[in-house]
Structures are given as structure tokens and as C-alpha cells.
């Protein structure tokens, strides 16, 4: 998976997220901010269900090694208890003061997609904490995003 600031590879149950190297064409300050924000957010969420677990960090290559959290949620893999799981996720966000800001995107055809909400073994997982806030007023609850997709695009 390739994002604006990083590339993610999954191999043998390990997700390797490497932030782009320093170069003349990269918005360096923004990428560094994402890297630091991700580490802080994952640190606050450490040990909580529904979130990646950091296995290792390599600061010199700006790489985070985490557990594999599954595949993007869709109409075929959405758990039957998705609303309960979303409430658990929202409760955790409130407990630790991390509110995700990057759930929605578009595919190559411009169709809205959910990103950064994955499912593995019936468990919803939220990934990619390069963009988050501690201000609940800027947060759209995860269940409203999933409900919108269920009603309009799935």
C-alpha cells in the first residue's frame, strides 16, 4: 500500500511501514510530522484491542514494524457486531485522546472508499495514525463512516 508519506508492505504477518526517505522532492517537514505523530498515536494506543501493535522501530530508516491488521473493510467481511466494535474503538479513542482523521479516500476511478479500517479474523482494526487529533470536535465517529458506506456505496 502506498500513501502520501509512506509505503506499507506485509510479509509473514508483519506490516512494515516505511516513511519516504529524505529527498529534494518530498515535503520533508510534513513527512517528519506524520512519522512522529504516528509513533505518538500508536504509543498511546499500545496494548489496546483494534489497533496495530508496534514490534520495532528503526529511526534511521523511519520504519515501523507492526502486526498485520487484515484487509480493508467491505460488504463481504464486515463483522456482524461491527457497531459494538465501533463503540469500543470510539471509547478507546476518548480514553487515550487520539481521534483518527484519515478514514475516507477515493479509488483510482474517483469512487469513495474506506481506508485505514481493516478486518482480520472478525475484528475491526484501525490503522495509519499519521493524521489524528486530540480534539473530539474534529472527529467523525467510525460507525457513521461505515454506515454511510453501507447505505451509499456497498
PDB file of C-alpha atoms in Angstrom:
ATOM      1  CA  UNK A   1       0.000   0.000   0.000  1.00  0.00           C
ATOM      2  CA  UNK A   2       1.442   3.356  -0.998  1.00  0.00           C
ATOM      3  CA  UNK A   3       0.439   6.582   0.697  1.00  0.00           C
ATOM      4  CA  UNK A   4       1.499  10.194   0.502  1.00  0.00           C
ATOM      5  CA  UNK A   5       4.174   9.859   3.163  1.00  0.00           C
ATOM      6  CA  UNK A   6       4.845   6.132   3.410  1.00  0.00           C
ATOM      7  CA  UNK A   7       4.776   2.683   1.845  1.00  0.00           C
ATOM      8  CA  UNK A   8       3.471  -0.406   3.660  1.00  0.00           C
ATOM      9  CA  UNK A   9       4.494  -3.990   2.951  1.00  0.00           C
ATOM     10  CA  UNK A  10       3.084  -7.054   4.691  1.00  0.00           C
ATOM     11  CA  UNK A  11       5.187 -10.198   4.924  1.00  0.00           C
ATOM     12  CA  UNK A  12       4.732 -13.205   7.216  1.00  0.00           C
ATOM     13  CA  UNK A  13       2.264 -11.421   9.490  1.00  0.00           C
ATOM     14  CA  UNK A  14       4.458  -8.330   9.902  1.00  0.00           C
ATOM     15  CA  UNK A  15       3.472  -4.962   8.466  1.00  0.00           C
ATOM     16  CA  UNK A  16       6.471  -2.811   7.591  1.00  0.00           C
ATOM     17  CA  UNK A  17       5.600   0.860   7.211  1.00  0.00           C
ATOM     18  CA  UNK A  18       8.445   2.907   5.844  1.00  0.00           C
ATOM     19  CA  UNK A  19       8.173   6.649   5.628  1.00  0.00           C
ATOM     20  CA  UNK A  20       9.593   8.126   2.464  1.00  0.00           C
ATOM     21  CA  UNK A  21      13.320   8.901   2.536  1.00  0.00           C
ATOM     22  CA  UNK A  22      14.534  12.445   2.614  1.00  0.00           C
ATOM     23  CA  UNK A  23      14.805  13.856  -0.887  1.00  0.00           C
ATOM     24  CA  UNK A  24      14.527  17.122  -2.736  1.00  0.00           C
ATOM     25  CA  UNK A  25      11.014  16.376  -4.000  1.00  0.00           C
ATOM     26  CA  UNK A  26       9.458  15.378  -0.661  1.00  0.00           C
ATOM     27  CA  UNK A  27       7.672  17.793   1.664  1.00  0.00           C
ATOM     28  CA  UNK A  28      10.130  16.832   4.407  1.00  0.00           C
ATOM     29  CA  UNK A  29       8.651  18.666   7.360  1.00  0.00           C
ATOM     30  CA  UNK A  30       5.230  17.184   6.694  1.00  0.00           C
ATOM     31  CA  UNK A  31       6.587  13.652   6.367  1.00  0.00           C
ATOM     32  CA  UNK A  32       8.591  14.005   9.579  1.00  0.00           C
ATOM     33  CA  UNK A  33       5.465  15.296  11.330  1.00  0.00           C
ATOM     34  CA  UNK A  34       3.484  12.234  10.140  1.00  0.00           C
ATOM     35  CA  UNK A  35       6.258   9.877  11.312  1.00  0.00           C
ATOM     36  CA  UNK A  36       6.381  11.437  14.779  1.00  0.00           C
ATOM     37  CA  UNK A  37       2.594  11.695  15.048  1.00  0.00           C
ATOM     38  CA  UNK A  38       2.193   8.025  14.097  1.00  0.00           C
ATOM     39  CA  UNK A  39       4.650   6.884  16.749  1.00  0.00           C
ATOM     40  CA  UNK A  40       2.939   9.016  19.393  1.00  0.00           C
ATOM     41  CA  UNK A  41      -0.569   7.842  18.450  1.00  0.00           C
ATOM     42  CA  UNK A  42       0.414   4.164  18.380  1.00  0.00           C
ATOM     43  CA  UNK A  43       2.189   4.629  21.690  1.00  0.00           C
ATOM     44  CA  UNK A  44      -0.987   5.969  23.294  1.00  0.00           C
ATOM     45  CA  UNK A  45      -2.951   3.030  21.846  1.00  0.00           C
ATOM     46  CA  UNK A  46      -0.374   0.411  22.866  1.00  0.00           C
ATOM     47  CA  UNK A  47      -1.939  -2.789  24.162  1.00  0.00           C
ATOM     48  CA  UNK A  48      -5.473  -1.844  23.139  1.00  0.00           C
ATOM     49  CA  UNK A  49      -7.697  -4.067  21.010  1.00  0.00           C
ATOM     50  CA  UNK A  50      -8.448  -2.824  17.452  1.00  0.00           C
ATOM     51  CA  UNK A  51      -5.069  -1.158  16.831  1.00  0.00           C
ATOM     52  CA  UNK A  52      -1.644  -2.141  15.479  1.00  0.00           C
ATOM     53  CA  UNK A  53       0.999  -3.257  17.930  1.00  0.00           C
ATOM     54  CA  UNK A  54       4.470  -1.846  17.353  1.00  0.00           C
ATOM     55  CA  UNK A  55       7.004  -4.664  17.149  1.00  0.00           C
ATOM     56  CA  UNK A  56      10.041  -2.490  16.399  1.00  0.00           C
ATOM     57  CA  UNK A  57      11.080   0.969  15.253  1.00  0.00           C
ATOM     58  CA  UNK A  58      14.030   1.922  13.076  1.00  0.00           C
ATOM     59  CA  UNK A  59      14.563   5.651  13.437  1.00  0.00           C
ATOM     60  CA  UNK A  60      17.362   5.871  10.867  1.00  0.00           C
ATOM     61  CA  UNK A  61      15.120   4.477   8.091  1.00  0.00           C
ATOM     62  CA  UNK A  62      11.878   5.860   9.574  1.00  0.00           C
ATOM     63  CA  UNK A  63      10.345   2.368   9.593  1.00  0.00           C
ATOM     64  CA  UNK A  64       7.664   0.982  11.901  1.00  0.00           C
ATOM     65  CA  UNK A  65       7.217  -2.791  12.195  1.00  0.00           C
ATOM     66  CA  UNK A  66       3.727  -3.808  13.373  1.00  0.00           C
ATOM     67  CA  UNK A  67       1.409  -6.781  13.427  1.00  0.00           C
ATOM     68  CA  UNK A  68      -0.705  -7.363  10.290  1.00  0.00           C
ATOM     69  CA  UNK A  69      -4.213  -5.959  10.891  1.00  0.00           C
ATOM     70  CA  UNK A  70      -6.015  -7.545   7.923  1.00  0.00           C
ATOM     71  CA  UNK A  71      -7.702  -6.207   4.794  1.00  0.00           C
ATOM     72  CA  UNK A  72      -9.864  -3.138   4.132  1.00  0.00           C
ATOM     73  CA  UNK A  73     -13.391  -3.489   5.478  1.00  0.00           C
ATOM     74  CA  UNK A  74     -16.042  -4.158   2.834  1.00  0.00           C
ATOM     75  CA  UNK A  75     -19.528  -5.596   2.448  1.00  0.00           C
ATOM     76  CA  UNK A  76     -18.154  -9.142   2.376  1.00  0.00           C
ATOM     77  CA  UNK A  77     -16.022  -9.026   5.529  1.00  0.00           C
ATOM     78  CA  UNK A  78     -17.870  -6.592   7.817  1.00  0.00           C
ATOM     79  CA  UNK A  79     -18.381  -8.339  11.174  1.00  0.00           C
ATOM     80  CA  UNK A  80     -21.938  -8.903  12.383  1.00  0.00           C
ATOM     81  CA  UNK A  81     -21.144  -6.975  15.567  1.00  0.00           C
ATOM     82  CA  UNK A  82     -19.485  -4.054  13.768  1.00  0.00           C
ATOM     83  CA  UNK A  83     -21.497  -1.431  15.670  1.00  0.00           C
ATOM     84  CA  UNK A  84     -20.362  -2.821  19.050  1.00  0.00           C
ATOM     85  CA  UNK A  85     -16.757  -2.895  17.849  1.00  0.00           C
ATOM     86  CA  UNK A  86     -17.035   0.703  16.606  1.00  0.00           C
ATOM     87  CA  UNK A  87     -18.233   1.750  20.064  1.00  0.00           C
ATOM     88  CA  UNK A  88     -15.226   0.017  21.627  1.00  0.00           C
ATOM     89  CA  UNK A  89     -12.962   1.893  19.200  1.00  0.00           C
ATOM     90  CA  UNK A  90     -14.610   5.251  19.955  1.00  0.00           C
ATOM     91  CA  UNK A  91     -14.349   4.566  23.708  1.00  0.00           C
ATOM     92  CA  UNK A  92     -10.632   3.828  23.324  1.00  0.00           C
ATOM     93  CA  UNK A  93     -10.101   7.000  21.297  1.00  0.00           C
ATOM     94  CA  UNK A  94     -11.784   9.007  24.075  1.00  0.00           C
ATOM     95  CA  UNK A  95      -9.796   7.222  26.809  1.00  0.00           C
ATOM     96  CA  UNK A  96      -6.399   7.932  25.242  1.00  0.00           C
ATOM     97  CA  UNK A  97      -7.166  11.234  23.500  1.00  0.00           C
ATOM     98  CA  UNK A  98      -6.468  10.080  19.947  1.00  0.00           C
ATOM     99  CA  UNK A  99      -9.092  10.785  17.284  1.00  0.00           C
ATOM    100  CA  UNK A 100      -8.345   9.459  13.784  1.00  0.00           C
ATOM    101  CA  UNK A 101      -8.705  11.927  10.890  1.00  0.00           C
ATOM    102  CA  UNK A 102      -7.998   9.800   7.814  1.00  0.00           C
ATOM    103  CA  UNK A 103     -10.750   7.209   7.236  1.00  0.00           C
ATOM    104  CA  UNK A 104     -12.009   8.205   3.784  1.00  0.00           C
ATOM    105  CA  UNK A 105     -10.458   8.460   0.354  1.00  0.00           C
ATOM    106  CA  UNK A 106     -11.159   7.725  -3.295  1.00  0.00           C
ATOM    107  CA  UNK A 107     -10.087   4.893  -5.554  1.00  0.00           C
ATOM    108  CA  UNK A 108      -8.427   5.346  -8.969  1.00  0.00           C
ATOM    109  CA  UNK A 109     -11.876   5.892 -10.528  1.00  0.00           C
ATOM    110  CA  UNK A 110     -12.867   8.572  -8.009  1.00  0.00           C
ATOM    111  CA  UNK A 111     -15.270   6.286  -6.101  1.00  0.00           C
ATOM    112  CA  UNK A 112     -15.341   6.901  -2.329  1.00  0.00           C
ATOM    113  CA  UNK A 113     -13.584   4.215  -0.319  1.00  0.00           C
ATOM    114  CA  UNK A 114     -12.959   3.488   3.309  1.00  0.00           C
ATOM    115  CA  UNK A 115      -9.284   3.335   4.076  1.00  0.00           C
ATOM    116  CA  UNK A 116      -7.460   2.628   7.280  1.00  0.00           C
ATOM    117  CA  UNK A 117     -10.296   0.476   8.664  1.00  0.00           C
ATOM    118  CA  UNK A 118      -9.334  -3.171   8.318  1.00  0.00           C
ATOM    119  CA  UNK A 119     -10.768  -6.535   9.363  1.00  0.00           C
ATOM    120  CA  UNK A 120      -8.850  -9.587  10.469  1.00  0.00           C
ATOM    121  CA  UNK A 121     -10.481 -12.683  11.957  1.00  0.00           C
ATOM    122  CA  UNK A 122     -13.735 -10.780  12.525  1.00  0.00           C
ATOM    123  CA  UNK A 123     -12.025  -7.934  14.399  1.00  0.00           C
ATOM    124  CA  UNK A 124     -12.118  -4.350  13.114  1.00  0.00           C
ATOM    125  CA  UNK A 125      -8.719  -2.661  13.284  1.00  0.00           C
ATOM    126  CA  UNK A 126      -7.880   0.991  12.727  1.00  0.00           C
ATOM    127  CA  UNK A 127      -4.503   1.773  11.168  1.00  0.00           C
ATOM    128  CA  UNK A 128      -2.435   4.753   9.995  1.00  0.00           C
ATOM    129  CA  UNK A 129      -2.079   7.296  12.753  1.00  0.00           C
ATOM    130  CA  UNK A 130      -0.077   9.886  10.830  1.00  0.00           C
ATOM    131  CA  UNK A 131      -3.148  12.158  10.995  1.00  0.00           C
ATOM    132  CA  UNK A 132      -5.012  12.364  14.295  1.00  0.00           C
ATOM    133  CA  UNK A 133      -6.102  14.975  16.790  1.00  0.00           C
ATOM    134  CA  UNK A 134      -6.815  15.097  20.495  1.00  0.00           C
ATOM    135  CA  UNK A 135      -9.872  17.309  19.797  1.00  0.00           C
ATOM    136  CA  UNK A 136     -13.058  15.222  19.670  1.00  0.00           C
ATOM    137  CA  UNK A 137     -14.873  18.081  17.889  1.00  0.00           C
ATOM    138  CA  UNK A 138     -12.910  17.369  14.684  1.00  0.00           C
ATOM    139  CA  UNK A 139     -13.646  13.629  14.740  1.00  0.00           C
ATOM    140  CA  UNK A 140     -16.286  11.808  12.688  1.00  0.00           C
ATOM    141  CA  UNK A 141     -17.203   8.626  14.585  1.00  0.00           C
ATOM    142  CA  UNK A 142     -16.153   5.434  12.855  1.00  0.00           C
ATOM    143  CA  UNK A 143     -19.666   3.936  12.850  1.00  0.00           C
ATOM    144  CA  UNK A 144     -21.111   6.881  10.900  1.00  0.00           C
ATOM    145  CA  UNK A 145     -18.459   6.399   8.217  1.00  0.00           C
ATOM    146  CA  UNK A 146     -19.185   2.675   7.906  1.00  0.00           C
ATOM    147  CA  UNK A 147     -22.951   3.299   7.912  1.00  0.00           C
ATOM    148  CA  UNK A 148     -22.611   5.845   5.098  1.00  0.00           C
ATOM    149  CA  UNK A 149     -20.685   3.316   3.001  1.00  0.00           C
ATOM    150  CA  UNK A 150     -23.219   0.574   3.732  1.00  0.00           C
ATOM    151  CA  UNK A 151     -26.083   2.826   2.618  1.00  0.00           C
ATOM    152  CA  UNK A 152     -24.493   4.510  -0.378  1.00  0.00           C
ATOM    153  CA  UNK A 153     -21.632   2.539  -1.913  1.00  0.00           C
ATOM    154  CA  UNK A 154     -21.718  -1.130  -0.902  1.00  0.00           C
TER     155      UNK A 154
END
